[in-house]
PDB file of C-alpha atoms in Angstrom:
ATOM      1  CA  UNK A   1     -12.260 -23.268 -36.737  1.00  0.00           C
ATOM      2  CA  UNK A   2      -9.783 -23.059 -34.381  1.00  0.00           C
ATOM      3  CA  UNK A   3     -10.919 -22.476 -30.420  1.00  0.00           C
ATOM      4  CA  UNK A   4      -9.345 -19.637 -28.425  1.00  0.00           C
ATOM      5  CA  UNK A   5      -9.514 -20.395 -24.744  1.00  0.00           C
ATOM      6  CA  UNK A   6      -8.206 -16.903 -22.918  1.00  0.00           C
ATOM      7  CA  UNK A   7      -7.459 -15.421 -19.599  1.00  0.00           C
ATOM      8  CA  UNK A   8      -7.073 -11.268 -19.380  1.00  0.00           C
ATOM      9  CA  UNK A   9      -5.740 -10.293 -15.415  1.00  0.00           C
ATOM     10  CA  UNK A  10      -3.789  -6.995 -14.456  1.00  0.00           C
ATOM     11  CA  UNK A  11      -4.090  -4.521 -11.268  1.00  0.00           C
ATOM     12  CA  UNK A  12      -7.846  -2.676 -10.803  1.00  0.00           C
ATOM     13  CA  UNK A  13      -7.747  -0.015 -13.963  1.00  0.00           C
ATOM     14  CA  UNK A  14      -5.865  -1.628 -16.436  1.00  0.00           C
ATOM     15  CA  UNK A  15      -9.032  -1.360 -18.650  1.00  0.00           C
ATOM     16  CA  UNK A  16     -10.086  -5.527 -19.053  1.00  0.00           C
ATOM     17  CA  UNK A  17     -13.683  -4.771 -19.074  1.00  0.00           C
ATOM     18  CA  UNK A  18     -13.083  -2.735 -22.438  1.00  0.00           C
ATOM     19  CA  UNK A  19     -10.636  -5.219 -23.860  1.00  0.00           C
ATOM     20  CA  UNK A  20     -12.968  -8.652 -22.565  1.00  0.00           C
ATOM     21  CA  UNK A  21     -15.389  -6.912 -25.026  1.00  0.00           C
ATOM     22  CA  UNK A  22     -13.573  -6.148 -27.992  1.00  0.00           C
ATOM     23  CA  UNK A  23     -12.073  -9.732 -27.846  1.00  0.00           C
ATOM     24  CA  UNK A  24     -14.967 -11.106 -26.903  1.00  0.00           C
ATOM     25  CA  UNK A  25     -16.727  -9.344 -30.770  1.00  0.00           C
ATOM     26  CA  UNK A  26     -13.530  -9.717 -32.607  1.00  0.00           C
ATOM     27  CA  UNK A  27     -12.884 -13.522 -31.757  1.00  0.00           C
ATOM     28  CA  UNK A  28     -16.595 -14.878 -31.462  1.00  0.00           C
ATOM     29  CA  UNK A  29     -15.660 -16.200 -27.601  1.00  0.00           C
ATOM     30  CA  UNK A  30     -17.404 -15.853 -24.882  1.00  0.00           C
ATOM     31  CA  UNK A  31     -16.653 -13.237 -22.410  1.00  0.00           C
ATOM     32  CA  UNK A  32     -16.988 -14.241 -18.893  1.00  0.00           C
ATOM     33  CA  UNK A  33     -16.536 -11.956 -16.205  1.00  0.00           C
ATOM     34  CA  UNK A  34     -16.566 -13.323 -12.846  1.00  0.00           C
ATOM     35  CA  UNK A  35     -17.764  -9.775 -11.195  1.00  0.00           C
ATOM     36  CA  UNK A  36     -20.610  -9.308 -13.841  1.00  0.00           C
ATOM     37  CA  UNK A  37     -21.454 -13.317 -12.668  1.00  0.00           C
ATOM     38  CA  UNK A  38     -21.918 -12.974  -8.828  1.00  0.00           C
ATOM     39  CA  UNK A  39     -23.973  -9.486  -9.476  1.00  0.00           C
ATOM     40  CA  UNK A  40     -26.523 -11.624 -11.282  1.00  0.00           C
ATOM     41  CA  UNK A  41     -26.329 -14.600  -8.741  1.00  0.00           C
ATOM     42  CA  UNK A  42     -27.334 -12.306  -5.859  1.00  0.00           C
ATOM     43  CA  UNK A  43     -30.912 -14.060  -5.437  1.00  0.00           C
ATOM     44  CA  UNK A  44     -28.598 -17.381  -4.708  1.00  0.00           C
ATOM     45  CA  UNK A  45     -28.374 -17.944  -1.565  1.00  0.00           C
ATOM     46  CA  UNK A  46     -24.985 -19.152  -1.994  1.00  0.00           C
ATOM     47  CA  UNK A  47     -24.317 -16.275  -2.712  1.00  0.00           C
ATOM     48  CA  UNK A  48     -26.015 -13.550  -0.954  1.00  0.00           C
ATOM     49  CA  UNK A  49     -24.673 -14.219   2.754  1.00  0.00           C
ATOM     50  CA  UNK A  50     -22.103 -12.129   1.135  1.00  0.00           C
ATOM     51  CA  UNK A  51     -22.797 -10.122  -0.633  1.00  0.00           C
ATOM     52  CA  UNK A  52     -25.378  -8.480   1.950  1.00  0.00           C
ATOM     53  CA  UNK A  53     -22.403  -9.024   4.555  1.00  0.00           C
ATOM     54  CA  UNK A  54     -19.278  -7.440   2.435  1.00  0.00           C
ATOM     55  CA  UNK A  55     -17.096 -10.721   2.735  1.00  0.00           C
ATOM     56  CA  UNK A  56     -15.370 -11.859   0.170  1.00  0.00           C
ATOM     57  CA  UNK A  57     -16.509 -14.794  -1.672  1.00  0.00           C
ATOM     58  CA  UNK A  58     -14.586 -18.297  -0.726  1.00  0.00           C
ATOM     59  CA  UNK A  59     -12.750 -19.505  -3.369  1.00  0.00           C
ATOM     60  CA  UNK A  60     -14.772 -23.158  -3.663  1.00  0.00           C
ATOM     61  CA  UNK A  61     -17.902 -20.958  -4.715  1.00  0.00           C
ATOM     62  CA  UNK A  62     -16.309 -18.737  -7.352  1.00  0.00           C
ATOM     63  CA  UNK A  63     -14.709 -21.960  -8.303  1.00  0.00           C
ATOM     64  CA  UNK A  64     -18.057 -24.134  -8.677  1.00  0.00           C
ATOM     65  CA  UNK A  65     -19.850 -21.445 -10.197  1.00  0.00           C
ATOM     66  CA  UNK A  66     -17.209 -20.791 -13.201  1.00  0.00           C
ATOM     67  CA  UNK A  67     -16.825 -24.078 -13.419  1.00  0.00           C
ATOM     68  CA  UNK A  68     -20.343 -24.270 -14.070  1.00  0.00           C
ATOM     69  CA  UNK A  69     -20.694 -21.502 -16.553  1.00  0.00           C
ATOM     70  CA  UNK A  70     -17.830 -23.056 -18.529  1.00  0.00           C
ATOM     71  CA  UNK A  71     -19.492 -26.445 -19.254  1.00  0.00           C
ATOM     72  CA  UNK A  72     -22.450 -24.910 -20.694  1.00  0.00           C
ATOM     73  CA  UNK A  73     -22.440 -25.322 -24.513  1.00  0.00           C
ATOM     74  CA  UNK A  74     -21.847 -21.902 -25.548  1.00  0.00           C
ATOM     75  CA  UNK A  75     -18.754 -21.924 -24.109  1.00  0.00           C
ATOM     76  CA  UNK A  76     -17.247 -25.002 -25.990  1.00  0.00           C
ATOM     77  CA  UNK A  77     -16.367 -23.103 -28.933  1.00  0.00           C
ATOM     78  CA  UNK A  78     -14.680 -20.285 -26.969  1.00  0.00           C
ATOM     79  CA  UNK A  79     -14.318 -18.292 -23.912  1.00  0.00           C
ATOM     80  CA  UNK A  80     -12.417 -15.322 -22.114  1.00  0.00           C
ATOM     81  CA  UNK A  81     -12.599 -15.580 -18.564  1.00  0.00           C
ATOM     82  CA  UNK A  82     -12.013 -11.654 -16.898  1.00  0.00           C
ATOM     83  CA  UNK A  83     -11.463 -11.514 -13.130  1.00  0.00           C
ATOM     84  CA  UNK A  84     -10.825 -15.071 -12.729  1.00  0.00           C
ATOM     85  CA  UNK A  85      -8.757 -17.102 -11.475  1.00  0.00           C
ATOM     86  CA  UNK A  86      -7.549 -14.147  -9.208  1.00  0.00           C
ATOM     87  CA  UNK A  87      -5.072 -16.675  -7.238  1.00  0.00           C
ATOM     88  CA  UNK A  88      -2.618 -19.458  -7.849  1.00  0.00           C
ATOM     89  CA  UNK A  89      -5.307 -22.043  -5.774  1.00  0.00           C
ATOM     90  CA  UNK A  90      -7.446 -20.785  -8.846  1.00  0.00           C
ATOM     91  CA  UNK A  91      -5.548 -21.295 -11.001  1.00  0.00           C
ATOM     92  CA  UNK A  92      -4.664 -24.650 -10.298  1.00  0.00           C
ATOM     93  CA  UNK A  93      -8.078 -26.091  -9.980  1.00  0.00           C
ATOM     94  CA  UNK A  94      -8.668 -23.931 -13.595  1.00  0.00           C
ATOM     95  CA  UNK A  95      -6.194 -26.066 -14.936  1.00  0.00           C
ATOM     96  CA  UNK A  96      -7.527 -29.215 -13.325  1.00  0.00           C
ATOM     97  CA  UNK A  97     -10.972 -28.748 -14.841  1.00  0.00           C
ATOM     98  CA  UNK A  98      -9.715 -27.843 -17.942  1.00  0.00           C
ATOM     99  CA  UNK A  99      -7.583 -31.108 -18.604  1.00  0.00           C
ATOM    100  CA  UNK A 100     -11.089 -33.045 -17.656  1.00  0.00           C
ATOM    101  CA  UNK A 101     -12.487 -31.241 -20.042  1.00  0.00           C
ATOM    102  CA  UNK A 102      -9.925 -32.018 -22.984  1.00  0.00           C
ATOM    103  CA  UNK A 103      -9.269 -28.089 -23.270  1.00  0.00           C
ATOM    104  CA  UNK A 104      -6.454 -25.726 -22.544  1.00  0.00           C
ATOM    105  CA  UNK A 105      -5.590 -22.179 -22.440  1.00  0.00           C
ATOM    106  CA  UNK A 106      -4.559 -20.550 -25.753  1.00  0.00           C
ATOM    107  CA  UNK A 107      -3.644 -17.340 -24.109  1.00  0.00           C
ATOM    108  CA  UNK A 108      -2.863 -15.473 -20.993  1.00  0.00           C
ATOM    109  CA  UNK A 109      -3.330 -11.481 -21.512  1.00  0.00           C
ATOM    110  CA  UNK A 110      -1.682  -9.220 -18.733  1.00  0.00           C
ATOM    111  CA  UNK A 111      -2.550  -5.768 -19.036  1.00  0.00           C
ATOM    112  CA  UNK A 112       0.268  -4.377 -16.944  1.00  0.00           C
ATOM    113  CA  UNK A 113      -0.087  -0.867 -14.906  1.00  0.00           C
ATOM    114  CA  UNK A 114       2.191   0.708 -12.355  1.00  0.00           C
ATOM    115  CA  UNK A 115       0.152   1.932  -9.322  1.00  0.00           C
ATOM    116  CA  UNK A 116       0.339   5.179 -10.055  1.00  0.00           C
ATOM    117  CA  UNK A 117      -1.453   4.534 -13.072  1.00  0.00           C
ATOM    118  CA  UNK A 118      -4.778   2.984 -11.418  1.00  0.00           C
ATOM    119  CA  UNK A 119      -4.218   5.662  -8.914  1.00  0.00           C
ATOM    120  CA  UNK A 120      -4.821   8.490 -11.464  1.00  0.00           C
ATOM    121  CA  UNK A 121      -7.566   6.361 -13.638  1.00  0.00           C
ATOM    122  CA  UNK A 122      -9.748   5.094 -10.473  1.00  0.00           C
ATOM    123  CA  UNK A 123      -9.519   8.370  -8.193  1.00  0.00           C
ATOM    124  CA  UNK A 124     -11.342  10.440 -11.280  1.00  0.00           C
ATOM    125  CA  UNK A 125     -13.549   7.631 -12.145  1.00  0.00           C
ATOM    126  CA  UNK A 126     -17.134   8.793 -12.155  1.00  0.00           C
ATOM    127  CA  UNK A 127     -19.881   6.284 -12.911  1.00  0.00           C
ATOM    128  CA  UNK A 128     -23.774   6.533 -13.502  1.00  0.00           C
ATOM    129  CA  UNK A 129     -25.824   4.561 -11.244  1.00  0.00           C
ATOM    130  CA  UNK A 130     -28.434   4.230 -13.586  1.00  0.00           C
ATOM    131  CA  UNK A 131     -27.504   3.424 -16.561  1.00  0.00           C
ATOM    132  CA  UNK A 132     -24.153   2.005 -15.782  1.00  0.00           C
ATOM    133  CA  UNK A 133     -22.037   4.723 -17.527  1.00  0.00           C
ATOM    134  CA  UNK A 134     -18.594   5.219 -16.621  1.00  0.00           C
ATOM    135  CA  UNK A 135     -16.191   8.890 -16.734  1.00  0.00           C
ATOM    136  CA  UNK A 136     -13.257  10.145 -16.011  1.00  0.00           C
ATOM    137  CA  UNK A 137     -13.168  13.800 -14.726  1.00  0.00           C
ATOM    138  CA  UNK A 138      -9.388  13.730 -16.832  1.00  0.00           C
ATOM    139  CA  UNK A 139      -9.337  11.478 -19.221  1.00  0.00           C
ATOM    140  CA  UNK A 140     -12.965  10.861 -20.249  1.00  0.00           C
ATOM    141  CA  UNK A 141     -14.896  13.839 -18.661  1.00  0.00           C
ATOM    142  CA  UNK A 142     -18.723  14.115 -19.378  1.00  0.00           C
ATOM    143  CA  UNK A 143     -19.903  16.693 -21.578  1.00  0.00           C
ATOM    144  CA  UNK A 144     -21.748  18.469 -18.624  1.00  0.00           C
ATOM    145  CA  UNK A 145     -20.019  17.966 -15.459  1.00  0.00           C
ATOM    146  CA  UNK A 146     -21.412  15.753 -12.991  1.00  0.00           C
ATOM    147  CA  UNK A 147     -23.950  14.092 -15.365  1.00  0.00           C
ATOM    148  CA  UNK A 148     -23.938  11.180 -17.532  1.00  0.00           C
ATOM    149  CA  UNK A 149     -23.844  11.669 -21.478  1.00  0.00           C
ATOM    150  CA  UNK A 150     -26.129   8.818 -21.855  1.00  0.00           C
ATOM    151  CA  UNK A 151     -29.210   9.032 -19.667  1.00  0.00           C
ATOM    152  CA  UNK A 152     -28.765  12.584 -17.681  1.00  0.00           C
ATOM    153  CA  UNK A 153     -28.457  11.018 -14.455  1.00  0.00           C
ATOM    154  CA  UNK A 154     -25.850  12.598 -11.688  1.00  0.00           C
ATOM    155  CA  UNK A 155     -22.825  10.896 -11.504  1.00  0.00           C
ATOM    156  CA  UNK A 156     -21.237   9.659  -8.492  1.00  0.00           C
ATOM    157  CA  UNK A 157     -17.766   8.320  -6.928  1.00  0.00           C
ATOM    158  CA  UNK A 158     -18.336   4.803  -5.884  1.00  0.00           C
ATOM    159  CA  UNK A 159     -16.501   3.861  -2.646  1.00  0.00           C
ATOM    160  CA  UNK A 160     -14.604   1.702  -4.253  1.00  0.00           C
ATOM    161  CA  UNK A 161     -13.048   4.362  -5.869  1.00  0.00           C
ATOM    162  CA  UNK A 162     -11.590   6.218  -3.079  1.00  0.00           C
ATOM    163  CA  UNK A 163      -7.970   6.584  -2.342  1.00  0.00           C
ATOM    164  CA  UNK A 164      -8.066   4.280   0.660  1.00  0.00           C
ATOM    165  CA  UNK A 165      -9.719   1.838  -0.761  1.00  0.00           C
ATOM    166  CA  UNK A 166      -7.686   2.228  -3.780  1.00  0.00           C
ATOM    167  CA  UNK A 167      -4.540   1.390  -1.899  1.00  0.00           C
ATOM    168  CA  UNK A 168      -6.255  -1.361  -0.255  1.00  0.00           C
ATOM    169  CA  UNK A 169      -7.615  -3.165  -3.853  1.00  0.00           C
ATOM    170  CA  UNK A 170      -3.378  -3.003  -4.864  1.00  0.00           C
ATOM    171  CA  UNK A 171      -2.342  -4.389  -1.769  1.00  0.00           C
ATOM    172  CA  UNK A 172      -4.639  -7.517  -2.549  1.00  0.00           C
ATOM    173  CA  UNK A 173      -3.903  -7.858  -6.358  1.00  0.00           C
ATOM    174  CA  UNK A 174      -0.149  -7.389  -5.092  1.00  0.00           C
ATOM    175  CA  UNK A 175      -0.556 -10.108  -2.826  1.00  0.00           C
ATOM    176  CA  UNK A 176      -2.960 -12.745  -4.308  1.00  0.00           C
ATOM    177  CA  UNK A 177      -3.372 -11.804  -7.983  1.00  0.00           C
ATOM    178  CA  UNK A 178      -0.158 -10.548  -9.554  1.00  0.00           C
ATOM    179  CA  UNK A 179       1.978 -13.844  -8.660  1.00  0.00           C
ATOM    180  CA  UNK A 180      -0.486 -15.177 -11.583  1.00  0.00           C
ATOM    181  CA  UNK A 181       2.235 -13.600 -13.961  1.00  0.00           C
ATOM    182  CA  UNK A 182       5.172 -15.736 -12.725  1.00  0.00           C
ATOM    183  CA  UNK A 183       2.600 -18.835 -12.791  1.00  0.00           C
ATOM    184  CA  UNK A 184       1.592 -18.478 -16.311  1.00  0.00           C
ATOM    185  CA  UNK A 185       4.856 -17.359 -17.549  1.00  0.00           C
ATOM    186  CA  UNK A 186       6.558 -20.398 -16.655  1.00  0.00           C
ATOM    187  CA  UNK A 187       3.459 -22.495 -18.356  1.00  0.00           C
ATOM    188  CA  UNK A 188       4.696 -20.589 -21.726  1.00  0.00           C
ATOM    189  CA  UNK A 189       1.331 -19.086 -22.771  1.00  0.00           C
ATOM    190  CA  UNK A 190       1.156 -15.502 -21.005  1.00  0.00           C
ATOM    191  CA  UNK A 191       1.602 -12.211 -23.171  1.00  0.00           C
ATOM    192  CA  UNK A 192       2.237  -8.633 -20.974  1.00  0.00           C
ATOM    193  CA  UNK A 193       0.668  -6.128 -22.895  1.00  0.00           C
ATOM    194  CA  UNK A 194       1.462  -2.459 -22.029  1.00  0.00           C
ATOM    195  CA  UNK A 195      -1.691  -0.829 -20.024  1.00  0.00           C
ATOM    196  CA  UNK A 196      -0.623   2.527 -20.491  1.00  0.00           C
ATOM    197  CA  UNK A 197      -1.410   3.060 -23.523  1.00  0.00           C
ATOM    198  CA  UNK A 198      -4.992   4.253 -25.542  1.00  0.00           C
ATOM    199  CA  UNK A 199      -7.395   1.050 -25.409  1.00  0.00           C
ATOM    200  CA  UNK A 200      -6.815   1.139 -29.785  1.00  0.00           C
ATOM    201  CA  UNK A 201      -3.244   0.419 -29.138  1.00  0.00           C
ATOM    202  CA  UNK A 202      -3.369  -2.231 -25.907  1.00  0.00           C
ATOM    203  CA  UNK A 203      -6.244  -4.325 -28.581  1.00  0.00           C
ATOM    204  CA  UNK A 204      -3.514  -3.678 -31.072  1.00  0.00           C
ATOM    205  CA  UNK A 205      -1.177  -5.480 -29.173  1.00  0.00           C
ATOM    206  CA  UNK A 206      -3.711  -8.253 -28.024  1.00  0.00           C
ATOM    207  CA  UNK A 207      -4.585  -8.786 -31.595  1.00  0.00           C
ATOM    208  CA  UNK A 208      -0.566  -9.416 -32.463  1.00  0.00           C
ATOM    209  CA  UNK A 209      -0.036 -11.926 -29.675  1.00  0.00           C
ATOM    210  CA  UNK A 210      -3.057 -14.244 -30.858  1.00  0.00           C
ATOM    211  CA  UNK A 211      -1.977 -13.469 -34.831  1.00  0.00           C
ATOM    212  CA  UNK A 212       1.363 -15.087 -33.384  1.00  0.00           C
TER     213      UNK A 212
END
């Protein structure tokens, strides 16, 4: 059976969280999301100096701790990593492990979004602290504003969410992340995939570049 190795990138709001999962079912590989990862590490200690502290986490330890994840045997047989590498150093040292390892990436999936775009989708994002549900007040509105469809808890607008911190998420995917696309292009193995489309049609077109 043959292995799929993949990396799915793009700008905040391009929808990989929904798309890691539907490859993830579809493709029997194992989704790895980097964010989902550090959230369950916060008892590290590694770890926790920042997260308690808002820095950002050096790239060595989100290196070591992928790195980590991938050798475990469930991953042999399959994986899609989802937030990471988020820079070229990443990248690099991705590739670097990988050839240790005897393994290589199939596929590189950019979900592509103009700022606008994750403008529109993140300022009416609405999420439920409890159960993890997620909204938009446009283009996925709860059935009873202000509270989740799921568990009846009250919605809220994370921080992260906000229109100045919005603008400051692109400025750092413009500067660290999106040069990814030039990297992997010139390695032959990255696919752009239209973001603005339904999430039916962008795993339409995800489906068509591994067919290929």
């Amino acid at each position: 059976m043959k292995q799929f190795n993949f990396i799915l990138f793009g700008p905040p709001g391009a929808g990989k969280g929904t798309q890691a999962k539907t490859i993830g079912s579809k493709f029997n590989v194992v989704h790895l999301s980097t964010g989902d990862m550090i959230r369950d590490a916060k008892d590290d200690p590694a770890f926790a100096v920042y997260l308690t502290s808002g820095q950002l986490v050096p790239d060595n330890v989100i290196d070591d701790m992928v790195f980590k994840r991938l050798a475990k045997d469930d991953c042999k047989s399959g994986f899609l990593l989802d937030g990471f590498p988020r820079t070229i150093f990443q990248a690099k040292q991705l590739d670097d492990f990988l050839r240790k390892q005897n393994r290589q990436i199939t596929k590189v999936f950019f979900i592509n979004i103009g700022h606008e775009e994750v403008i529109r989708r993140l300022g009416g994002r609405r999420v439920c602290p409890s159960c993890g549900g997620s909204f938009n007040i446009d283009l996925k509105p709860p059935k009873k504003a202000g509270i989740c469809d799921f568990c009846g808890g009250e919605l809220i607008h994370r921080k992260d969410d906000t229109p100045e911190t919005i603008k400051e998420r692109l400025e750092v995917y413009d500067r660290q992340t999106s040069p990814l696309a030039e990297y992997y292009e010139k390695k032959g193995c990255m696919v752009k995939i239209n973001g603005e489309v339904s999430p039916e049609k962008v795993f339409e077109q995800i489906e068509a570049a591994i067919a290929n």
